[in-house]
Amino acid sequence: MERRDLLKTAGGTFLAATSGVYAFRMLTASSAGWTSPDRQLASRRWGMVIDLTKCRPECTACLDACRTENNVAFHGDERYDIHWIRKAKLRSGEGSVAPEKTMLLLCNHCDKPPCAQVCPVQATYRRQDGIVIVDHHRCIGCRYCMIACPYNARFFNFKDNEEWPNKARPKRSHGVAEACHLCAHRLDQGSMPACVEACDRGGSGALLVGDLSDPGSEISRVVEQTPVKRIRPDLGTDPKVYYVGL
Amino acid sequence: MEMHFESIDGKSRSYQLLLIVLAAFAIAGLVATWWVIKEGIWVTGMTNRIPWGLQIVMAVYYIGLSAGSLVISGLYGVFGKTEYKPFARIAVYLAMLFLVAGLLSILTDQGRMDRVFVEPFVYFNLQSMFSINPILYIGHILICVVYLWALFYEKKRLTTVIATLAFGWAFCVHSGTGAIFGFGARMLYESPLLPASFVAAAMASGTALMIVIIVALFKITNRHVDDELVLWLGRFLSVCLLVVVYFLFAENAYRVYVVELRKAAMYYLFGGFHSILFWGGLVIGGCFIPMFILFRKRTGSSVRWVVFAAVLVDLGVLCERYVIVLPGLTHPPEMFPGMRVIGSPIAEGYVNYAVSVPEILQALGVLAVIGLMFAAGLKIFKLLPNEARISGQHA
């Protein structure tokens, strides 16, 4: 076979094989879009209120519950540990001696999530009920979502997670991104996220999750009647985590 | 003697030694990539705060390099400068290879490389620059293939059409790559100027690379190239550098002037290792010294000096790619204006990044792979002219 024929045959075979694979996947793929078209979810818009005046600095009930419920990886190395929810301490101004503030940080489940906008495979998307979620079976691990998130709320599985405390929930392999999904699996079944339940059990009652689209819901009442703040709403992301006492 | 294209014999000892060295680096890169796949990306030294590292720096660098190659081929294909016809084939071939290098760098940086070949095309997201860019890159490679075909078969009309398309497409490719960062939410990324400045730096680095490759290749293979052809490219490079410097000034002046960006600008300009690369590697080493060499009559008319300036420009633009990608990550996002984070389980403030051995091996591996493809191309295809003279070229 001449060199030219060989090139032609190789090129033709490659094109036929790849176009076949893509055609099959495109025909069988469900086009989720970065806003899920699930109409059953569309009637709700989940949000969260964190009352920092009730949150006790030494308490870690919500952090522990989240880690156990969702098999969130902890390697003992701050560079690679994953925190769907984390506690930080803030102080106002440079060199200020103002008292510290305890802060709970998690995914803000933005109505205009930059992480979902940049995801090249729509693995991160906003459900119709406002929860921003990651499909770990589709994520290619490009980490563009981590770059785009202005809240440091997204984490990457740099290593495999050895622990698997909750066998009912999946753990992630290394190579995919993740963040808080507001325990969507629990909300879908009518129960509250693990962090909220743990906080209530501990007697603090600092966390409240509810439907922001329902004017009669407790969360709507709190957001309406209490001075609340969100983190950097000026960025235009429409975060849905509200803070009391920030 | 009339100019004609030919392939090299590829039987010399040095050619075979080159292949062995490149193959060794390619294998080392493969082993490093296998290690990353097996263990996870943590072995590269990237962290939750520094999710992108050397591979992304190299990807945008390689993609930029391919631009200048196309510019050189465009001198003949688009602008009809027939004296640059001898370099047209090699320029398009290199443009294609550097795009391949960019894609390989991006591929080997993914957490789940096994999903890269299908998911991005099936679940295409028109709003993501990461979705738009692969289309531009693959289109660029396909255009290069047709362009090469037109050049090989001396299809003059098709060459003009496809060269013009390639020229325009290259602008989209480099603007798109710049937009990955320029349209980002990070304080040191966000800049509508970035796509344009990316094009300017790409043209400079690519032209510089072509100068180095043309001179080296013709010298190694004992071919004649007229000095004036190289010197003209040097003058073109000096104009590119002026544009690069202008964009650098405009971008940084804006950051320093705007109050809310000033602190970040100071960090960028005077905040650590990246600042040394910015001032030493890019501004002084990569722009001002080469411009001095190229604009000065005595040095600007010496091929050796022009090649030296071109090498400096390529190193400078590599530094520029580093300072596009990394400072935007090591600088923390400002989540609580007017407040300080004094305690957190993750690093919320400024962080450091150091290039790791696996990353270097991967980067060298990618370079070696396209080096092998280039060396093989010289032997298989008629890429090289017997000589390159200003007079006596036929369209």
XYZ file of C-alpha atoms in Angstrom:
641
model
C 0.000 0.000 0.000
C 1.295 3.422 -0.868
C 1.865 6.048 1.798
C -0.997 8.205 0.501
C -3.459 5.303 0.519
C -2.371 4.376 4.013
C -3.031 7.929 5.230
C -6.414 7.972 3.512
C -7.468 4.640 5.007
C -6.256 5.601 8.510
C -7.974 9.004 8.359
C -11.214 7.511 7.038
C -11.299 4.797 9.703
C -10.643 7.329 12.466
C -13.377 9.675 11.225
C -15.900 6.863 10.861
C -15.155 5.475 14.332
C -15.278 8.821 16.167
C -18.374 10.117 14.380
C -20.123 6.832 15.190
C -19.353 7.164 18.900
C -20.477 10.793 19.013
C -23.654 10.113 17.052
C -24.573 7.304 19.453
C -23.874 9.398 22.564
C -25.746 12.411 21.225
C -28.793 10.330 20.391
C -28.831 8.657 23.793
C -27.871 11.695 25.910
C -30.440 13.620 27.915
C -29.899 17.305 27.414
C -30.054 18.641 30.953
C -28.997 22.217 30.305
C -27.533 24.050 33.214
C -31.022 24.604 34.477
C -32.700 21.250 34.840
C -36.059 21.064 33.024
C -37.635 18.970 35.789
C -41.016 20.644 36.245
C -41.790 18.906 39.542
C -38.974 20.857 41.133
C -39.925 24.175 39.599
C -42.493 25.018 42.229
C -39.803 25.534 44.892
C -36.778 27.765 45.329
C -34.647 26.492 48.167
C -32.609 28.907 50.221
C -30.871 29.012 53.580
C -30.686 31.406 56.498
C -27.747 31.171 58.917
C -28.293 33.008 62.199
C -24.759 33.758 63.349
C -26.067 35.109 66.661
C -27.210 31.580 67.528
C -24.176 29.734 66.130
C -21.804 28.670 68.918
C -18.137 29.027 67.944
C -17.027 25.726 69.498
C -19.881 23.652 68.042
C -19.108 21.476 65.006
C -22.377 19.534 64.826
C -23.315 20.736 61.328
C -19.800 20.156 59.958
C -19.655 16.618 61.342
C -23.155 15.739 60.184
C -22.436 16.966 56.659
C -19.186 15.025 56.467
C -20.818 11.802 57.621
C -24.001 12.157 55.576
C -22.256 12.923 52.297
C -18.962 11.021 52.724
C -17.009 14.251 52.397
C -13.277 13.520 52.220
C -10.978 14.538 55.046
C -7.282 13.756 54.570
C -5.880 15.881 57.403
C -4.223 18.208 54.884
C -5.746 21.659 54.399
C -4.657 21.703 50.763
C -6.793 18.702 49.853
C -9.487 18.449 52.529
C -12.988 19.007 51.250
C -15.431 21.174 53.185
C -18.975 21.361 51.903
C -19.561 23.576 54.922
C -16.813 25.234 56.933
C -16.452 27.513 59.890
C -14.254 30.590 59.602
C -13.459 33.430 61.972
C -13.709 37.017 60.807
C -12.589 40.296 62.256
C -13.440 43.682 60.837
C -10.733 45.948 59.439
C -6.949 45.755 59.362
C -5.409 45.708 62.848
C -8.822 45.949 64.485
C -9.392 44.550 67.970
C -13.105 44.131 67.360
C -14.476 40.790 68.595
C -14.224 37.816 66.272
C -17.229 36.679 64.333
C -17.874 33.041 63.616
C -18.933 32.453 60.071
C -20.385 29.430 58.322
C -19.439 29.158 54.671
C -20.902 26.841 52.078
C -22.114 26.849 48.485
C -24.430 29.835 48.052
C -26.619 28.013 45.536
C -26.606 31.131 43.417
C -29.528 31.795 41.117
C -26.933 32.804 38.533
C -24.185 30.323 39.328
C -20.882 31.136 37.584
C -19.717 27.572 38.263
C -22.564 26.182 36.157
C -22.056 28.789 33.479
C -18.448 27.772 32.887
C -18.854 23.982 33.193
C -18.003 22.664 29.711
C -20.026 19.475 30.148
C -23.006 20.779 32.138
C -21.955 18.507 34.992
C -22.656 21.425 37.317
C -26.149 22.760 36.853
C -28.860 24.589 38.709
C -31.944 22.533 39.343
C -35.315 24.192 38.896
C -35.674 24.334 42.669
C -32.506 26.458 42.880
C -30.075 23.823 44.124
C -26.717 23.888 42.362
C -25.547 20.325 41.970
C -22.659 18.360 40.407
C -23.102 15.224 38.340
C -19.981 13.325 39.376
C -20.444 10.819 36.591
C -20.116 13.528 33.973
C -17.533 15.879 35.514
C -14.268 15.779 33.542
C -12.274 17.412 36.341
C -11.264 20.582 34.468
C -11.667 22.684 37.657
C -12.973 25.712 35.754
C -15.878 25.829 38.243
C -13.390 26.305 41.102
C -11.853 29.214 39.232
C -15.249 30.778 38.578
C -16.722 30.430 42.090
C -16.101 33.704 43.935
C -16.827 32.079 47.318
C -14.152 29.365 47.539
C -17.053 26.966 47.924
C -16.036 24.353 45.409
C -13.534 21.607 46.065
C -11.751 18.980 44.055
C -11.128 15.340 44.859
C -7.371 15.445 44.542
C -7.126 12.061 46.257
C -9.378 9.058 46.698
C -11.522 9.141 49.809
C -10.686 6.160 52.008
C -13.590 6.694 54.413
C -17.141 5.694 53.497
C -19.275 6.176 56.616
C -22.654 6.447 54.869
C -22.980 3.518 52.473
C -26.402 4.807 51.381
C -24.724 7.761 49.723
C -21.954 7.652 47.105
C -18.380 8.669 47.677
C -16.425 10.303 44.893
C -13.359 9.036 43.089
C -10.408 11.346 42.641
C -10.617 13.615 39.645
C -14.024 15.270 40.067
C -15.192 18.537 41.642
C -17.824 18.803 44.321
C -19.661 21.194 46.631
C -22.632 21.289 48.986
C -25.851 20.215 47.247
C -28.017 21.220 50.190
C -28.685 17.509 50.807
C -30.928 17.521 47.732
C -31.626 13.808 48.276
C -33.124 14.581 51.704
C -35.076 17.628 50.555
C -36.536 15.545 47.719
C -37.827 13.092 50.345
C -39.287 15.797 52.543
C -36.619 15.935 55.260
C -34.149 18.688 56.088
C -30.425 18.725 55.210
C -28.139 16.891 57.636
C -26.535 20.118 58.874
C -29.910 21.687 59.724
C -31.086 18.594 61.606
C -27.802 18.386 63.535
C -27.966 22.068 64.467
C -31.544 21.671 65.701
C -30.603 18.546 67.688
C -27.793 20.464 69.334
C -30.281 23.096 70.421
C -28.832 26.017 68.487
C -31.396 26.261 65.713
C -29.063 28.548 63.794
C -29.751 26.996 60.390
C -32.958 27.302 58.456
C -33.645 25.866 55.004
C -36.877 26.580 53.219
C -38.745 27.589 50.111
C -38.028 31.206 49.200
C -40.763 31.183 46.561
C -43.441 30.545 49.198
C -44.285 33.885 50.854
C -45.777 32.025 53.816
C -42.676 29.944 54.573
C -40.596 30.600 57.655
C -37.505 31.411 55.609
C -39.411 33.998 53.552
C -40.663 35.569 56.780
C -37.153 35.739 58.262
C -35.663 37.171 55.061
C -38.501 39.694 54.877
C -38.539 40.806 58.514
C -34.965 40.417 59.769
C -31.907 42.370 58.649
C -30.065 39.775 56.594
C -26.934 39.939 54.485
C -25.553 37.833 51.693
C -21.920 37.438 50.695
C -20.970 39.728 47.810
C -24.421 40.060 46.194
C -22.820 42.893 44.198
C -21.161 40.236 42.026
C -24.545 39.578 40.474
C -24.634 35.884 41.316
C -27.840 36.133 43.399
C -26.646 33.955 46.290
C -29.418 32.250 48.263
C -27.643 31.862 51.606
C -28.678 34.689 53.947
C -26.880 35.632 57.158
C -28.356 37.133 60.303
C -25.830 38.977 62.467
C -23.049 39.331 59.882
C 18.372 27.154 -9.139
C 14.625 27.110 -8.704
C 13.172 26.712 -5.262
C 11.498 23.386 -4.620
C 10.364 21.528 -1.538
C 11.915 18.298 -0.356
C 11.966 15.940 2.586
C 15.079 15.216 4.585
C 16.872 11.871 4.454
C 16.622 11.302 8.183
C 19.475 8.850 8.177
C 22.060 10.946 9.922
C 23.303 10.021 13.375
C 22.244 13.332 14.873
C 18.691 12.915 13.520
C 18.393 9.481 15.065
C 19.903 10.707 18.320
C 17.348 13.518 18.352
C 14.536 10.994 17.913
C 15.866 8.905 20.809
C 16.133 11.929 23.125
C 12.645 13.135 22.214
C 11.216 9.630 22.653
C 12.829 9.443 26.110
C 11.186 12.724 27.152
C 7.860 11.626 25.676
C 8.016 8.383 27.654
C 8.920 10.304 30.824
C 5.890 12.538 30.221
C 3.689 9.499 29.702
C 4.921 7.906 32.924
C 4.281 11.158 34.812
C 0.778 11.328 33.334
C 0.104 7.701 34.274
C 1.244 8.544 37.829
C -1.134 11.525 37.936
C -4.026 9.404 36.649
C -3.324 6.664 39.166
C -2.673 8.763 42.268
C -4.731 11.857 41.584
C -3.817 15.400 40.661
C -2.411 16.134 44.127
C 0.960 14.772 42.936
C 1.270 17.829 40.675
C 1.271 20.148 43.689
C -2.005 21.815 42.770
C -4.428 22.364 45.619
C -7.997 23.430 46.227
C -6.789 27.040 46.186
C -4.516 26.561 43.153
C -6.601 24.390 40.859
C -4.599 25.258 37.733
C -0.840 24.962 37.339
C 1.942 24.525 34.825
C -0.080 22.449 32.348
C -2.563 25.273 31.835
C 0.311 27.782 31.572
C 1.922 25.595 28.918
C -1.372 25.016 27.112
C -1.967 28.733 26.582
C 1.698 29.187 25.703
C 1.625 26.474 23.025
C -1.653 27.746 21.621
C -0.145 31.220 21.402
C 2.944 29.898 19.641
C 0.842 28.442 16.872
C -0.432 31.937 16.007
C 2.869 33.328 14.840
C 3.491 30.293 12.700
C 0.246 31.013 10.902
C 1.213 34.671 10.562
C 4.383 33.668 8.723
C 2.459 31.384 6.396
C -0.088 34.186 5.965
C 2.637 36.455 4.631
C 2.609 34.261 1.550
C -0.930 32.899 1.587
C -2.826 36.085 2.457
C -0.550 38.974 1.592
C 1.137 37.387 -1.405
C 4.698 37.959 -0.207
C 6.158 35.235 -2.382
C 9.586 35.488 -0.785
C 8.054 33.827 2.294
C 6.697 30.901 0.314
C 9.650 28.680 1.339
C 8.489 28.880 4.978
C 4.763 28.482 4.336
C 4.538 24.695 4.630
C 6.685 24.447 7.710
C 4.810 27.332 9.328
C 1.386 25.744 8.847
C 2.684 22.358 9.986
C 4.083 23.941 13.164
C 0.863 25.901 13.744
C -0.993 22.609 13.694
C 1.499 20.863 15.966
C 1.420 23.592 18.597
C -2.345 23.466 18.676
C -2.009 19.705 19.214
C 0.456 20.461 22.022
C -2.040 22.846 23.610
C -4.774 20.229 23.448
C -2.453 17.540 24.860
C -1.566 19.840 27.768
C -5.231 20.481 28.497
C -6.034 16.785 28.142
C -3.342 15.687 30.589
C -4.527 18.291 33.085
C -8.037 16.861 33.419
C -9.104 14.955 36.491
C -10.974 12.419 34.369
C -9.141 12.162 31.060
C -11.291 9.166 30.083
C -14.327 11.448 29.775
C -12.710 14.203 27.742
C -13.300 12.669 24.326
C -17.043 12.334 24.585
C -18.686 14.447 27.317
C -17.579 17.915 26.128
C -19.108 17.277 22.709
C -22.261 15.541 23.862
C -23.087 17.949 26.712
C -21.815 21.051 24.954
C -22.363 24.254 26.973
C -22.483 27.276 24.723
C -21.973 29.587 27.714
C -18.637 28.102 28.736
C -15.408 29.355 27.209
C -14.106 25.831 27.841
C -16.768 24.496 25.486
C -16.307 27.130 22.813
C -12.524 26.897 22.718
C -12.165 23.198 21.802
C -14.379 23.869 18.787
C -12.063 26.732 17.817
C -8.976 24.563 18.400
C -10.232 21.567 16.440
C -11.422 23.893 13.671
C -7.957 25.434 13.640
C -6.312 22.039 13.247
C -8.696 21.044 10.433
C -8.106 24.348 8.655
C -4.357 23.742 8.948
C -4.785 20.287 7.376
C -6.663 21.758 4.381
C -4.172 24.627 4.222
C -1.275 22.155 4.098
C -3.039 20.148 1.422
C -3.521 23.303 -0.658
C 0.155 24.187 -0.237
C 1.380 20.700 -1.079
C -0.691 20.513 -4.246
C 0.061 24.135 -5.163
C -3.641 25.077 -5.273
C -3.098 28.796 -5.459
C -6.705 29.987 -5.220
C -7.568 27.575 -2.415
C -4.370 28.607 -0.611
C -5.437 32.258 -0.619
C -8.956 31.417 0.585
C -7.909 28.976 3.295
C -4.999 31.157 4.415
C -7.355 34.097 4.885
C -9.786 31.873 6.779
C -6.926 30.528 8.912
C -5.746 34.047 9.648
C -9.176 35.144 10.851
C -9.733 31.878 12.692
C -6.420 32.280 14.524
C -7.634 35.607 15.902
C -10.740 33.858 17.227
C -8.629 31.032 18.703
C -6.365 33.395 20.621
C -9.113 35.771 21.659
C -11.064 32.748 22.895
C -8.093 31.461 24.879
C -7.564 34.891 26.430
C -11.270 35.014 27.259
C -10.966 31.895 29.455
C -9.193 34.184 31.893
C -10.410 37.628 30.856
C -14.045 36.677 31.350
C -13.296 35.003 34.696
C -14.516 36.134 38.086
C -11.065 36.451 39.638
C -9.881 39.928 40.448
C -6.627 39.524 38.507
C -8.277 37.719 35.587
C -11.243 39.875 34.776
C -10.258 42.130 31.897
C -11.835 42.731 28.514
C -8.339 43.632 27.294
C -6.996 40.150 27.935
C -8.273 38.491 24.717
C -6.676 41.285 22.660
C -3.419 41.315 24.610
C -3.347 37.528 24.300
C -3.438 37.854 20.502
C -0.571 40.371 20.591
C 1.613 38.169 22.813
C 0.725 35.138 20.684
C 1.843 36.906 17.508
C 5.084 37.982 19.169
C 5.921 34.552 20.611
C 4.973 32.696 17.430
C 6.951 34.999 15.170
C 9.924 34.718 17.520
C 9.690 30.945 17.461
C 9.568 30.879 13.677
C 12.688 33.040 13.522
C 14.537 30.605 15.786
C 13.282 27.506 13.975
C 13.922 28.841 10.471
C 17.484 29.887 11.268
C 18.294 26.712 13.223
C 16.693 24.327 10.756
C 18.310 25.883 7.685
C 21.670 25.923 9.407
C 21.461 22.315 10.610
C 20.323 21.036 7.200
C 22.880 23.184 5.340
C 20.325 25.246 3.453
C 20.682 28.836 2.434
C 18.332 31.471 3.764
C 18.705 35.141 2.835
C 19.464 37.264 5.879
C 16.941 39.894 4.837
C 14.087 37.375 5.167
C 14.983 36.815 8.823
C 15.703 40.482 9.501
C 12.296 41.509 8.152
C 10.692 39.025 10.579
C 12.755 40.684 13.312
C 11.281 44.063 12.380
C 7.798 42.548 12.396
C 8.566 41.085 15.842
C 9.586 44.498 17.146
C 6.202 45.932 16.119
C 4.433 43.028 17.852
C 6.435 43.791 20.987
C 5.350 47.422 20.926
C 1.730 46.279 20.917
C 2.415 43.811 23.762
C 4.007 46.562 25.873
C 1.105 48.906 25.157
C -1.430 46.313 26.341
C 0.649 45.501 29.430
C 0.751 49.176 30.312
C -2.964 49.769 29.689
C -4.031 46.728 31.687
C -1.843 47.407 34.697
C -2.426 51.160 34.680
C -6.162 50.445 34.863
C -5.711 48.082 37.804
C -3.520 50.538 39.680
C -5.869 53.453 38.967
C -9.146 51.786 40.024
C -9.314 51.969 43.814
C -10.931 48.578 44.395
C -8.319 46.824 42.227
C -5.296 48.721 43.527
C -4.378 46.281 46.286
C -4.598 43.348 43.878
C -2.557 45.314 41.321
C 0.178 45.919 43.887
C 0.206 42.216 44.675
C 0.486 41.459 40.962
C 3.295 43.944 40.373
C 5.271 43.625 43.591
C 3.854 40.606 45.431
C 6.298 37.732 45.072
C 7.836 35.286 42.627
C 5.324 36.094 39.876
C 6.335 39.776 40.089
C 9.957 38.800 39.401
C 8.768 36.910 36.331
C 6.631 39.891 35.304
C 9.358 42.531 35.580
C 12.482 40.469 34.954
C 11.200 37.823 32.567
C 8.476 39.627 30.667
C 8.935 43.403 30.777
C 12.722 43.708 30.798
C 13.933 40.351 29.453
C 11.043 39.613 27.116
C 10.155 43.079 25.791
C 12.621 45.917 26.444
C 15.905 44.099 25.799
C 14.594 42.448 22.590
C 13.148 45.801 21.446
C 16.504 47.452 22.126
C 18.221 44.751 20.065
C 15.713 44.889 17.231
C 15.420 48.681 16.970
C 19.161 49.336 17.189
C 20.540 49.468 13.690
C 23.698 47.439 14.316
C 22.090 44.585 16.224
C 18.776 44.709 14.341
C 20.586 43.952 11.119
C 22.459 40.950 12.503
C 20.757 37.569 12.206
C 22.486 36.321 15.349
C 21.210 39.229 17.415
C 17.723 38.866 15.967
C 17.701 35.167 16.886
C 18.915 36.064 20.396
C 16.105 38.630 20.709
C 13.611 36.032 19.474
C 14.739 33.542 22.133
C 14.295 36.240 24.791
C 10.805 37.023 23.485
C 9.782 33.366 23.676
C 11.034 33.100 27.259
C 9.341 36.414 28.076
C 5.988 35.300 26.717
C 6.289 32.060 28.704
C 6.641 34.282 31.800
C 3.642 36.300 30.563
C 1.534 33.131 30.360
C 2.591 32.260 33.915
C 1.621 35.687 35.230
C -1.733 35.468 33.454
C -2.629 32.160 35.103
C -1.034 31.967 38.559
C -1.308 35.334 40.358
C -5.069 35.303 39.734
C -5.201 32.109 41.770
C -2.684 32.830 44.522
C -4.497 36.114 45.163
C -7.573 35.370 47.304
C -11.090 36.278 46.200
C -12.369 39.151 48.314
C -15.377 37.625 50.014
C -15.715 40.020 52.929
C -14.726 43.559 51.965
C -13.552 45.463 55.031
C -13.090 42.262 57.066
C -10.275 39.800 57.578
C -10.516 36.019 57.765
C -8.422 35.132 60.825
C -9.179 31.442 61.026
C -10.412 28.778 58.609
C -9.815 25.091 57.840
C -8.690 26.106 54.342
C -6.197 28.718 53.191
C -8.416 31.744 52.620
C -5.639 34.326 52.121
C -2.621 34.560 49.818
C -1.152 31.182 48.895
C 1.970 29.970 47.143
C 2.431 27.721 44.176
C 5.560 25.849 43.168
C 5.999 23.940 39.934
C 6.378 20.203 40.634
C 8.482 17.512 38.950
C 5.484 15.595 37.469
C 4.209 18.846 35.931
C 7.603 19.578 34.377
C 7.827 16.017 33.029
C 4.345 16.305 31.548
C 5.169 19.652 29.936
C 8.440 18.350 28.489
C 6.652 15.188 27.387
C 4.127 17.190 25.377
C 6.926 19.209 23.817
C 8.765 15.981 22.974
C 5.671 14.455 21.354
C 5.267 17.370 18.966
C 9.043 17.436 18.509
C 8.799 13.837 17.310
C 5.889 14.731 15.042
C 7.893 17.620 13.639
C 10.998 15.519 13.062
C 8.926 12.765 11.480
C 7.105 15.340 9.347
C 10.380 16.638 7.973
C 11.225 13.125 6.837
C 7.803 12.064 5.556
C 6.527 15.260 3.923
C 8.177 17.728 1.592
C 8.172 20.568 4.113
C 11.581 22.121 3.669
C 12.648 24.165 0.653
C 16.066 23.585 -0.882
C 16.780 27.265 -0.255
C 15.075 30.533 0.649
C 16.065 33.538 -1.424
C 14.316 36.867 -1.867
C 14.700 36.867 -5.608
C 13.614 34.077 -7.887
C 10.492 32.993 -6.006
C 7.572 31.888 -8.069
C 4.033 32.237 -6.860
